[in-house]
Coordinates of C-alpha atoms (C1' of nucleotides) in Angstrom, one line a residue:
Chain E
X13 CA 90.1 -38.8 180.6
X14 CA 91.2 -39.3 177.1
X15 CA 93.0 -36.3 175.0
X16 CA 90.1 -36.7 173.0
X17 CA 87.4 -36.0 174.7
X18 CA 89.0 -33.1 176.6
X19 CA 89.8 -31.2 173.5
X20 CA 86.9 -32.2 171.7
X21 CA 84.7 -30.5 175.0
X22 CA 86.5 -27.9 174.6
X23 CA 85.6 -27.0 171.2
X24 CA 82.2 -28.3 171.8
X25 CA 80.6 -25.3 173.3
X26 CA 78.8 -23.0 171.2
X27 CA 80.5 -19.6 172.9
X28 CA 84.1 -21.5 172.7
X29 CA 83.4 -22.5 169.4
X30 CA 82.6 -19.4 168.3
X31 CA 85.6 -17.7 169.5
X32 CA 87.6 -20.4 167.6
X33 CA 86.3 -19.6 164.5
X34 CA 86.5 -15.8 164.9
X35 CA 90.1 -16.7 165.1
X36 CA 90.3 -19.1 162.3
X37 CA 92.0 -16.1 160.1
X38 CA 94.8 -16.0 161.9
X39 CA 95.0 -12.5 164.0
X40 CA 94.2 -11.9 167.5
X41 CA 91.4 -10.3 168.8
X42 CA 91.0 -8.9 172.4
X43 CA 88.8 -11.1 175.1
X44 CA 86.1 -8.2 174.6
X45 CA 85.8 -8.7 171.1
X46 CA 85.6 -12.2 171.3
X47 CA 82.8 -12.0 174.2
X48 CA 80.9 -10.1 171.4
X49 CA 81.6 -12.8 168.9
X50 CA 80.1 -15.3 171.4
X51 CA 77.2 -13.3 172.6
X52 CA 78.3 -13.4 176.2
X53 CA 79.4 -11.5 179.0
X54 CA 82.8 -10.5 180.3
X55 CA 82.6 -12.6 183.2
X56 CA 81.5 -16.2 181.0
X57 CA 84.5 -15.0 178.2
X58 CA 87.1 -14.8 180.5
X59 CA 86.5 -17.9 182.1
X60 CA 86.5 -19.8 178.8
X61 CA 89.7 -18.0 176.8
X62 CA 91.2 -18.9 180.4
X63 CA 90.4 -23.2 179.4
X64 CA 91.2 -22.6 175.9
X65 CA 94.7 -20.8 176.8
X66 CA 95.3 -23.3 179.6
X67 CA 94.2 -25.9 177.0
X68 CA 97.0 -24.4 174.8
X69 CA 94.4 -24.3 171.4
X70 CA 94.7 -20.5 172.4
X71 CA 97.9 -18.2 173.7
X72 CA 97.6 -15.2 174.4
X73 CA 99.8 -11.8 174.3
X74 CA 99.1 -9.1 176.7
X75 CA 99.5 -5.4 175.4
X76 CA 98.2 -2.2 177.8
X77 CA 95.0 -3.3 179.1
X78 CA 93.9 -5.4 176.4
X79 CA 94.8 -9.1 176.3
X80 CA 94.8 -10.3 172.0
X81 CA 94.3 -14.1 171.7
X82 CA 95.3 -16.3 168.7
X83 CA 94.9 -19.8 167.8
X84 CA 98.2 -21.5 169.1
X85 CA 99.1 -22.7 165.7
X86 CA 98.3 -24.3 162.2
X87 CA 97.6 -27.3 163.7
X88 CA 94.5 -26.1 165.5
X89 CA 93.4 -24.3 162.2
X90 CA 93.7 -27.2 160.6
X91 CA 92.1 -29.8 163.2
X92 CA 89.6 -27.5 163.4
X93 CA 88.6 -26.6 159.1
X94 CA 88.5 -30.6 159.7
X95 CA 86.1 -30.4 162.0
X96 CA 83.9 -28.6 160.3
X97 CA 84.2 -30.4 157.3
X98 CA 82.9 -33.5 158.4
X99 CA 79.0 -33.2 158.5
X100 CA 79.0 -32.0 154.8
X101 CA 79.5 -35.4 153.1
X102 CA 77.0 -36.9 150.4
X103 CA 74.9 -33.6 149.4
X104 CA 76.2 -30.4 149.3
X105 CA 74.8 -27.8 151.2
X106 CA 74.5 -24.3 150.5
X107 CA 76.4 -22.4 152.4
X108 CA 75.4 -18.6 154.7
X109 CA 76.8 -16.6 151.8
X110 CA 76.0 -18.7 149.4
X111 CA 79.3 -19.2 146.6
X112 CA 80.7 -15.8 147.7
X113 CA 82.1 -17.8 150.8
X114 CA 82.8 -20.5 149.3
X115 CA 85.2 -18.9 146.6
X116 CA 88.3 -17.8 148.5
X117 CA 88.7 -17.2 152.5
X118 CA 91.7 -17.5 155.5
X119 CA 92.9 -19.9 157.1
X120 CA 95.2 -19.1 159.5
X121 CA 97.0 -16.7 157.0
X122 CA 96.4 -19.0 154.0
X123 CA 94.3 -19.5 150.9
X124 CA 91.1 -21.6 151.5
X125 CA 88.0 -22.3 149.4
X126 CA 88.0 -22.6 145.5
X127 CA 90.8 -20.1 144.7
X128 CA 93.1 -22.4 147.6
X129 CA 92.6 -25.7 145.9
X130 CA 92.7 -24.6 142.4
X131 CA 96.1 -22.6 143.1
X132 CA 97.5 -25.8 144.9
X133 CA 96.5 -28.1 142.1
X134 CA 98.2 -25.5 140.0
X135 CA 101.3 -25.9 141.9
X136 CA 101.2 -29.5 141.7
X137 CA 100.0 -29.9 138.1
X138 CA 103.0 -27.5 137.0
X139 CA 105.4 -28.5 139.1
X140 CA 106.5 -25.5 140.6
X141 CA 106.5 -27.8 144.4
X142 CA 106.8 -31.6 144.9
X143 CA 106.0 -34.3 147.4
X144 CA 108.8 -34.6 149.7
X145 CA 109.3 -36.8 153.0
X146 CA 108.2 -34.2 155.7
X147 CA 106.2 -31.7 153.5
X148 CA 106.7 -30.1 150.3
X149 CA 109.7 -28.7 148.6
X150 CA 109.8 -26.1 145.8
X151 CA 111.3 -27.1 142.5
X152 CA 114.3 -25.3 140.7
X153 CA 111.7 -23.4 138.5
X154 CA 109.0 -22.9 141.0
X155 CA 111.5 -21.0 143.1
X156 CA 112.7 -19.0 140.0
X157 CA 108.7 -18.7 139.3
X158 CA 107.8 -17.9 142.8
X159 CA 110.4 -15.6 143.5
X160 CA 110.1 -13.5 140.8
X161 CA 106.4 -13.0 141.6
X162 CA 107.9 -11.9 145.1
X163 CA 107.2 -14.6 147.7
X164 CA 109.6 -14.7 150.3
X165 CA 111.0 -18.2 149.9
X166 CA 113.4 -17.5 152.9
X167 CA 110.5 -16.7 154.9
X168 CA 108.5 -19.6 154.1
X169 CA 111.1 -22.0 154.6
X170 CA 111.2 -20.5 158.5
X171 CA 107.4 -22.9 159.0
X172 CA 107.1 -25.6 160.8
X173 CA 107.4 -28.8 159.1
X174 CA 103.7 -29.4 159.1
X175 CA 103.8 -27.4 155.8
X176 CA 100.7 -27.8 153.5
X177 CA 98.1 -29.8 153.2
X178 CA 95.1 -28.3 155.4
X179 CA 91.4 -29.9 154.5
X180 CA 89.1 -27.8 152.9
X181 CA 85.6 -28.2 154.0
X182 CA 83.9 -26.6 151.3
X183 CA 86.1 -28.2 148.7
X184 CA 86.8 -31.4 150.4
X185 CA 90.3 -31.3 148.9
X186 CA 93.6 -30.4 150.8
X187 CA 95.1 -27.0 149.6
X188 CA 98.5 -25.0 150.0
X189 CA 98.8 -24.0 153.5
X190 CA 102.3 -23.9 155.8
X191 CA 105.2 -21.4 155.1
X192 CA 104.5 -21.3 151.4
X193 CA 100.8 -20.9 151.6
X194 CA 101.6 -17.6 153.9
X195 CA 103.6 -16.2 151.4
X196 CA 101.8 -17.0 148.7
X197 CA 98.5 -15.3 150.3
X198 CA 101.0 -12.9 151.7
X199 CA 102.0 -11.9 147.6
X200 CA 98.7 -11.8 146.4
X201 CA 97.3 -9.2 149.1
X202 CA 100.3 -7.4 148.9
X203 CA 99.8 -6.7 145.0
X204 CA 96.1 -6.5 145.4
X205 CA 95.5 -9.5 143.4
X206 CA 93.0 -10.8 146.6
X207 CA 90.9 -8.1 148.7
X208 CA 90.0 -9.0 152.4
X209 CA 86.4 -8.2 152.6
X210 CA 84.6 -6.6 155.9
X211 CA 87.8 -6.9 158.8
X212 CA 85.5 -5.7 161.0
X213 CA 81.8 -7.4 160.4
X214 CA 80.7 -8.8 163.2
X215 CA 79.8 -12.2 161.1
X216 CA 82.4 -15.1 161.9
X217 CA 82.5 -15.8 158.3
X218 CA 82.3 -12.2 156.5
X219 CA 85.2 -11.8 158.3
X220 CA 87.3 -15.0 156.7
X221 CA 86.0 -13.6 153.0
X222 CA 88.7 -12.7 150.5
X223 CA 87.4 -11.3 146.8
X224 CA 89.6 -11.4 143.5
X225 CA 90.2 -8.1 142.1
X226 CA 89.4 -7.7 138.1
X227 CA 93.6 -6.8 138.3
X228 CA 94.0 -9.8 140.3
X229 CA 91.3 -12.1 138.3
X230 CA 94.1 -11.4 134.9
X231 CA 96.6 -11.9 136.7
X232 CA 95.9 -15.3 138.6
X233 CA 95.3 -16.3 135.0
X234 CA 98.0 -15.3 133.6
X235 CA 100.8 -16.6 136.3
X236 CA 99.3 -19.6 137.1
X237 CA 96.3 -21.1 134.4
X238 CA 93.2 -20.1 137.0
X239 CA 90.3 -19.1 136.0
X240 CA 88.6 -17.4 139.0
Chain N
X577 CA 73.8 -23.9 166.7
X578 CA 77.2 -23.9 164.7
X579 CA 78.4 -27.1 162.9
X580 CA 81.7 -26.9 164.7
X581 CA 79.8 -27.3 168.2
X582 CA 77.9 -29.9 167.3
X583 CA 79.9 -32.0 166.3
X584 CA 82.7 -31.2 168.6
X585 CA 80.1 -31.8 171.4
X586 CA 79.2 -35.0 170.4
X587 CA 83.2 -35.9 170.4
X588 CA 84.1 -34.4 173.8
X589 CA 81.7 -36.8 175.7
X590 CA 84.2 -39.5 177.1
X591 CA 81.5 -42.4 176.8
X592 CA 81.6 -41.0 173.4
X593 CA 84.8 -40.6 172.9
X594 CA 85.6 -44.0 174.0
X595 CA 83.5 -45.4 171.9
X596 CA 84.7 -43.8 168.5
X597 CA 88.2 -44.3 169.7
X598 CA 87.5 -48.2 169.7
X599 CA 85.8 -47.9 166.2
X600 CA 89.2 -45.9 164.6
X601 CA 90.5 -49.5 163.5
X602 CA 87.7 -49.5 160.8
X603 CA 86.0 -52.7 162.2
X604 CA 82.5 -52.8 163.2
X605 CA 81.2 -53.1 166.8
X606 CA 78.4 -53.9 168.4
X607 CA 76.2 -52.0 171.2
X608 CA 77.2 -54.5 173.8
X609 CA 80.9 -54.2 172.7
X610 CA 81.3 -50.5 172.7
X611 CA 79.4 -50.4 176.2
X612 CA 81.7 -52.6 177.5
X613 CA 84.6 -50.4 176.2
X614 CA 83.2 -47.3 177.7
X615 CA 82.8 -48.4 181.0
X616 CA 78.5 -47.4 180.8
X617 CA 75.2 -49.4 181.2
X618 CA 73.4 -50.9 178.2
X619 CA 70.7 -47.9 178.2
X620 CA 73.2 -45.1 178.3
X621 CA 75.4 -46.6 175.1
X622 CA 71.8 -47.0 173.0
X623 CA 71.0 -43.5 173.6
X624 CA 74.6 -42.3 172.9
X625 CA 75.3 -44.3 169.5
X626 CA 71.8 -42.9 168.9
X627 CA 72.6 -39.3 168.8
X628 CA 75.9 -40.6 167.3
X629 CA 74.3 -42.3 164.3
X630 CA 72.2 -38.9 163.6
X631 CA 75.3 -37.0 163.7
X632 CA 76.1 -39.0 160.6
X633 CA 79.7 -40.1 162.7
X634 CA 78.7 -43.4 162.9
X635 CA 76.6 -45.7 161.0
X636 CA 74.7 -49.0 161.8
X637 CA 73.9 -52.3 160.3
X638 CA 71.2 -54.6 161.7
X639 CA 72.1 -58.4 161.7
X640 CA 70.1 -60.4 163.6
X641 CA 69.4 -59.2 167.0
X642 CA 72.8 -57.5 167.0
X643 CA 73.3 -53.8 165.9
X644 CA 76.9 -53.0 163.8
X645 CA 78.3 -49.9 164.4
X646 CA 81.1 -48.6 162.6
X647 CA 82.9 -45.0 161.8
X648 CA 80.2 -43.3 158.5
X649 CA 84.1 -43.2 156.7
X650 CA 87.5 -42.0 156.0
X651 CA 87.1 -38.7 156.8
X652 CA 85.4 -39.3 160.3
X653 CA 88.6 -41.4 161.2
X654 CA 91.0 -38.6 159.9
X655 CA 89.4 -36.5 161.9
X656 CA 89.8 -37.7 164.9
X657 CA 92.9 -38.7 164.5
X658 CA 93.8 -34.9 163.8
X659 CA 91.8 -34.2 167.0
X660 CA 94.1 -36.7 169.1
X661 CA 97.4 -35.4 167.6
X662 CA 96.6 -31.8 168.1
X663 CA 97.5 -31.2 172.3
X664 CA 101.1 -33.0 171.5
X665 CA 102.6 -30.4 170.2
X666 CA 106.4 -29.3 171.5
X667 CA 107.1 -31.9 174.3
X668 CA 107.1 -35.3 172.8
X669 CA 104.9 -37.2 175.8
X670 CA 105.1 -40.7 176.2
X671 CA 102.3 -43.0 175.7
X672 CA 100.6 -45.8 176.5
X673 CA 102.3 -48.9 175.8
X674 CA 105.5 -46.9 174.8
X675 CA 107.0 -46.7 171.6
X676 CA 105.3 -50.2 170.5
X677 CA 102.2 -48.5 169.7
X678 CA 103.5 -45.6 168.1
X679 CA 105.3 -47.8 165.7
X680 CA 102.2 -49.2 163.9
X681 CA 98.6 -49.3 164.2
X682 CA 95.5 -48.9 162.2
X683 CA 93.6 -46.2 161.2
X684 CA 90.5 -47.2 159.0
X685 CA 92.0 -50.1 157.6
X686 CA 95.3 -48.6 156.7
X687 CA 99.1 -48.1 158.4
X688 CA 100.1 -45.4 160.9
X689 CA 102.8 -44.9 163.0
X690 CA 106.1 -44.8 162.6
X691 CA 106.0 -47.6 160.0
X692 CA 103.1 -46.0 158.0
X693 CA 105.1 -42.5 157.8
X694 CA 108.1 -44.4 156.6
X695 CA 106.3 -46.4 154.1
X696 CA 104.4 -43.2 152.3
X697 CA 107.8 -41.5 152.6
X698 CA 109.3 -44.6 150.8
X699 CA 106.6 -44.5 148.1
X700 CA 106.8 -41.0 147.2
X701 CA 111.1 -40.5 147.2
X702 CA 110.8 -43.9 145.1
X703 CA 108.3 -42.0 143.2
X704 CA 106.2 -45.1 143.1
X705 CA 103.2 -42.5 143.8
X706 CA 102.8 -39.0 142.6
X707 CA 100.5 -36.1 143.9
X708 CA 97.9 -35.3 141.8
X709 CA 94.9 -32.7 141.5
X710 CA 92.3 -34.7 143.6
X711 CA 94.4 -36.9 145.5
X712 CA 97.3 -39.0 144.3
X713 CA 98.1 -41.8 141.6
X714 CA 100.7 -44.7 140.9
X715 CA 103.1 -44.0 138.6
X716 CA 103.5 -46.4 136.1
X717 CA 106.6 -48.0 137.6
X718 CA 104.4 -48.0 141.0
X719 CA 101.4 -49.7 139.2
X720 CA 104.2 -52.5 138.1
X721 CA 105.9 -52.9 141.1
X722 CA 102.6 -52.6 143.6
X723 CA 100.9 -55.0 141.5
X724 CA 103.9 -57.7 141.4
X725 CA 103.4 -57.6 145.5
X726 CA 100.0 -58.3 145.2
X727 CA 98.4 -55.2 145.9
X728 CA 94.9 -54.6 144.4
X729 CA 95.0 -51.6 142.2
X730 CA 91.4 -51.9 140.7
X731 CA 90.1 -52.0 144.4
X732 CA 92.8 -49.2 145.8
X733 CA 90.7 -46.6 143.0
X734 CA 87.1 -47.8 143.9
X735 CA 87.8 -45.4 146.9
X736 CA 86.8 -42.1 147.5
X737 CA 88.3 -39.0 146.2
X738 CA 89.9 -38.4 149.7
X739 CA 92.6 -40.6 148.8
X740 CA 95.9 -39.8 151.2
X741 CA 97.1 -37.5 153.6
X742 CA 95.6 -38.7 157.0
X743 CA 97.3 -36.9 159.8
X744 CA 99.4 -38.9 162.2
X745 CA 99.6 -38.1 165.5
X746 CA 102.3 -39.6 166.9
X747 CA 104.6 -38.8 164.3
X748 CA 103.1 -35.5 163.2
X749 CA 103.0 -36.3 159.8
X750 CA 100.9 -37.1 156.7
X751 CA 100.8 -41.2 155.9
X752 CA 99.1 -43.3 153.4
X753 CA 95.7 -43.4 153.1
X754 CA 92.7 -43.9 151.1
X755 CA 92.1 -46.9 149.1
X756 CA 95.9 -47.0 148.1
X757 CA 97.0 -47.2 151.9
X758 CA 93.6 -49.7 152.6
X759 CA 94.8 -52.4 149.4
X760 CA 98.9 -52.1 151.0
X761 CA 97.7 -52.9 154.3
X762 CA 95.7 -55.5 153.5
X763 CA 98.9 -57.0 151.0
X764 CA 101.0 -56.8 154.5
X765 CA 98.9 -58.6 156.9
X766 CA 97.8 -61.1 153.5
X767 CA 101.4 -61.7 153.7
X768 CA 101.8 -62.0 157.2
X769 CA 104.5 -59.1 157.1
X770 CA 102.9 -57.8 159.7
X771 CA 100.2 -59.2 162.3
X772 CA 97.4 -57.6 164.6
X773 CA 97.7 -57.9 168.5
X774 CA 95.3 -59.0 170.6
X775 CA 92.1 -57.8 168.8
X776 CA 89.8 -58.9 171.2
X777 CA 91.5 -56.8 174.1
X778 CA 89.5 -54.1 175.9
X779 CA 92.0 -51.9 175.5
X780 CA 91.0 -49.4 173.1
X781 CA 94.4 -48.9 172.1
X782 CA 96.0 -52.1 172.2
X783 CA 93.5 -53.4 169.3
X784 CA 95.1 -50.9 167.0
X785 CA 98.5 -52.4 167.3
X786 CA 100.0 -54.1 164.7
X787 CA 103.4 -55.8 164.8
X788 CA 106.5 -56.7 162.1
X789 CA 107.0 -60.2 161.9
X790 CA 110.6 -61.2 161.6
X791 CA 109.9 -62.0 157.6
X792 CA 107.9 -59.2 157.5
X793 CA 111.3 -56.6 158.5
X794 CA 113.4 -58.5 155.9
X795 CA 110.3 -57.9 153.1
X796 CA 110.1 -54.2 153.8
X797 CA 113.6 -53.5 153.8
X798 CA 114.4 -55.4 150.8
X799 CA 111.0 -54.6 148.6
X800 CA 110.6 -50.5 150.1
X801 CA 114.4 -49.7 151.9
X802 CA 112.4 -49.4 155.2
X803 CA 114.4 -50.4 158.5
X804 CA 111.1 -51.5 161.1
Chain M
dC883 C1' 95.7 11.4 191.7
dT884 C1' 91.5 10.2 189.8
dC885 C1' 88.8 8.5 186.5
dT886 C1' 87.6 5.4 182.9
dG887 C1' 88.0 1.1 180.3
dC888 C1' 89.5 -3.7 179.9
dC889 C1' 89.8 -7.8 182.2
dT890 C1' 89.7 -11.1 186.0
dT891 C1' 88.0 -13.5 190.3
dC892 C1' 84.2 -14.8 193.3
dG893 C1' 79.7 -16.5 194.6
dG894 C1' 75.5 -18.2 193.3
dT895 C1' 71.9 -20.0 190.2
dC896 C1' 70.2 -22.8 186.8
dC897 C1' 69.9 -26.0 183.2
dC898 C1' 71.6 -29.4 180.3
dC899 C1' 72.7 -34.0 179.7
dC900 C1' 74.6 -38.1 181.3
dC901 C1' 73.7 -42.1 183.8
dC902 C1' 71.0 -45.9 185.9
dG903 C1' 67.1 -49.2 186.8
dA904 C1' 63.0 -51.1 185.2
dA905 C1' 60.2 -52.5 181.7
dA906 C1' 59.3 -53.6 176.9
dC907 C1' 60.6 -55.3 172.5
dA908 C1' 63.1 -58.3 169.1
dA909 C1' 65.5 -62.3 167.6
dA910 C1' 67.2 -66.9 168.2
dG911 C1' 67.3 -71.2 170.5
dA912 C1' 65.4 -75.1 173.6
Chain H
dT1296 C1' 56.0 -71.7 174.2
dC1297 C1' 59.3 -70.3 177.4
dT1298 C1' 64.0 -68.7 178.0
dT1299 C1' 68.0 -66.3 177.0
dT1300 C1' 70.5 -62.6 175.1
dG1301 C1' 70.9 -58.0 172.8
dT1302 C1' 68.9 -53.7 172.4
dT1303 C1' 65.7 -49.8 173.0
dT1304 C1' 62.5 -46.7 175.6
dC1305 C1' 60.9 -44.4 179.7
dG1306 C1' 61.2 -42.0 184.1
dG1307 C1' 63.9 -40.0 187.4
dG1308 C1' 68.0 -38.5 189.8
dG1309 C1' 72.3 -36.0 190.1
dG1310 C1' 76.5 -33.5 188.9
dG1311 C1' 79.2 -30.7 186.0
dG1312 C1' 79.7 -26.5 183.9
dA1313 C1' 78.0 -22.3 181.7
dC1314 C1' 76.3 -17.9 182.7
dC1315 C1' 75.6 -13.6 185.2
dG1316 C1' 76.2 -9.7 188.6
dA1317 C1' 79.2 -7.5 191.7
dA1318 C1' 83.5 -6.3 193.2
dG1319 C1' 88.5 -5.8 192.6
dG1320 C1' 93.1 -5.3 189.9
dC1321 C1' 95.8 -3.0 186.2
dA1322 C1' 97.0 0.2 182.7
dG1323 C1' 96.6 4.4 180.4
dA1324 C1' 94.5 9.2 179.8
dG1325 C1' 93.5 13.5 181.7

DNA sequence: CTCTGCCTTCGGTCCCCCCCGAAACAAAGA
DNA sequence: TCTTTGTTTCGGGGGGGACCGAAGGCAGAG
């Protein structure tokens, strides 16, 4: 059978599907939380983390008795914001959560939504990073920018090549992700510019929301020309 | 029932998958055709583009007693294309056909592979090409030098917004695409730089491939410094 | 050690959906 | 009009796989 289809069946059931999205953040959650996140029993969630892993869109770290599960890497984050982009072409739908969602949310560690794309163009726009064969590179005075705003350049060098560029669905634009995008999200946490909302809501999508502190709305303004 | 599954399902059926894999060129097919491709009886394909042309994947165009099907757009081949690169992760597999189809095929009209990587690599060091909030533009040495070679510019930005940055999946790396990478493409095989293989083959992949003529190496090497 | 909690394996059921053959419909040509 | 070719609709059959309940490992706490 064709690597399509067999990666696309995976993802194509609804309990599967639902665990990938409750991991589209980034962390791991154990199998139990995940069965709760699909609305099925033990049994059904073990069997399907079991195709994912062996499918290698999931790898999994055993600690005590619990068993976390992540996406295997920014890749199937990426293929899978993709995926979800597609239906909404031609007219915008609203979205559950209306704009709120919409605004700012993770992506495997990284900025999505609004804030994501309007940081990246800012990035872009101002030349703090450039174009270069294999990904991006930071310019002489984005690195003095960046680093003095304290993002671990060393850090976000470490990547993998496949370094920016993830599709937003809501946006329909590509935005900051890789190394950089991790650090960048990483800084604005870390100096309460961005609040994760609801960690532990139940709802696939609370979960992924990030709001823009007053703090944070100055700043963004300030550093980098956004108005949030 | 979540947008992911849906669509996913729709993908990870290997009729299905078949199908859309023989319609990545960019060409339209008809019903007949894409039975034929996915191995399935007349009545089977009709109700499967069906549920494909609801989905909004595919669309259709009557003409005469046949029926056209082609991908709904850009993003629906970039999507799968992401899809197919995502289980090749660490151990670079070997493929069908060898390294003759990794070194150039089409995606929606425009250049992957080896030689497409190579040639939006060469556009953007040469800084013929410039990212841009929205998706990318010529620079004004580009516009020169694209248009000298025939390439139509006024047609390249009748595109969509979506302009670049499809994923390849056998080099793991953003390539040319949008109505930029569709007008190149078309200047190369207009020029018989390079020429398609065996379109009419059944083999899904084989009808992708495209091949350097031996004027077509010299033209690339001297107009964009790329060794085919 | 025992008990409790998390997870897996096994066996079995059920349903979705994918396929085919037959018939009908539509368009073009004889 | 009759035939041929391309496609759709309908009815029915069959297989894959998704789920559950029960039972069995493991790991940690008491």
């Amino acid at each position: 059978m064709s690597n399509l289809a067999t990666i696309a069946h995976l993802i194509g059931d609804p309990s599967r599907a639902a665990m990938l999205q409750a991991l589209l953040p980034g962390e791991a959650l154990t199998a139990g939380e995940l069965a709760r996140v699909a609305g099925i029993g033990a049994a059904a969630t073990s069997g399907q983390l079991k195709a994912l892993v062996e499918s290698g869109l999931v790898s999994v770290h055993a600690q005590g008795r619990h068993r976390y599960h992540r996406l295997a890497g920014e890749e199937v984050a990426a293929a899978l914001e993709t995926l979800i982009a597609l239906p909404q072409t031609s007219p915008r739908r609203s979205w559950p959560h209306g704009d709120a969602f919409r605004q700012a949310r993770l992506c495997w560690h990284h900025l999505a939504g609004r804030l994501g794309v309007a940081l990246y163009d800012s990035l872009t726009t101002d030349r703090w990073i450039e174009a270069a064969p294999g990904g991006w590179v930071a310019t002489e005075m984005g690195e003095a920018r960046l680093g003095k705003l304290g993002v671990d350049l060393v850090e976000a060098r470490r990547a993998t090549r496949f370094a920016c560029d993830c599709m937003d669905w809501s946006e329909r634009r590509p935005h900051l992700a890789g190394g950089l995008g991790r650090e960048i999200t990483s800084m604005l946490t870390r100096r309460h510019w961005l609040r994760r909302i609801e960690p532990s809501s139940s709802d696939t999508l609370l979960r992924r929301r990030l709001t823009c502190t007053p703090e944070g709305a100055r700043a963004l303004s300030s550093e980098f020309g956004i108005t949030a």
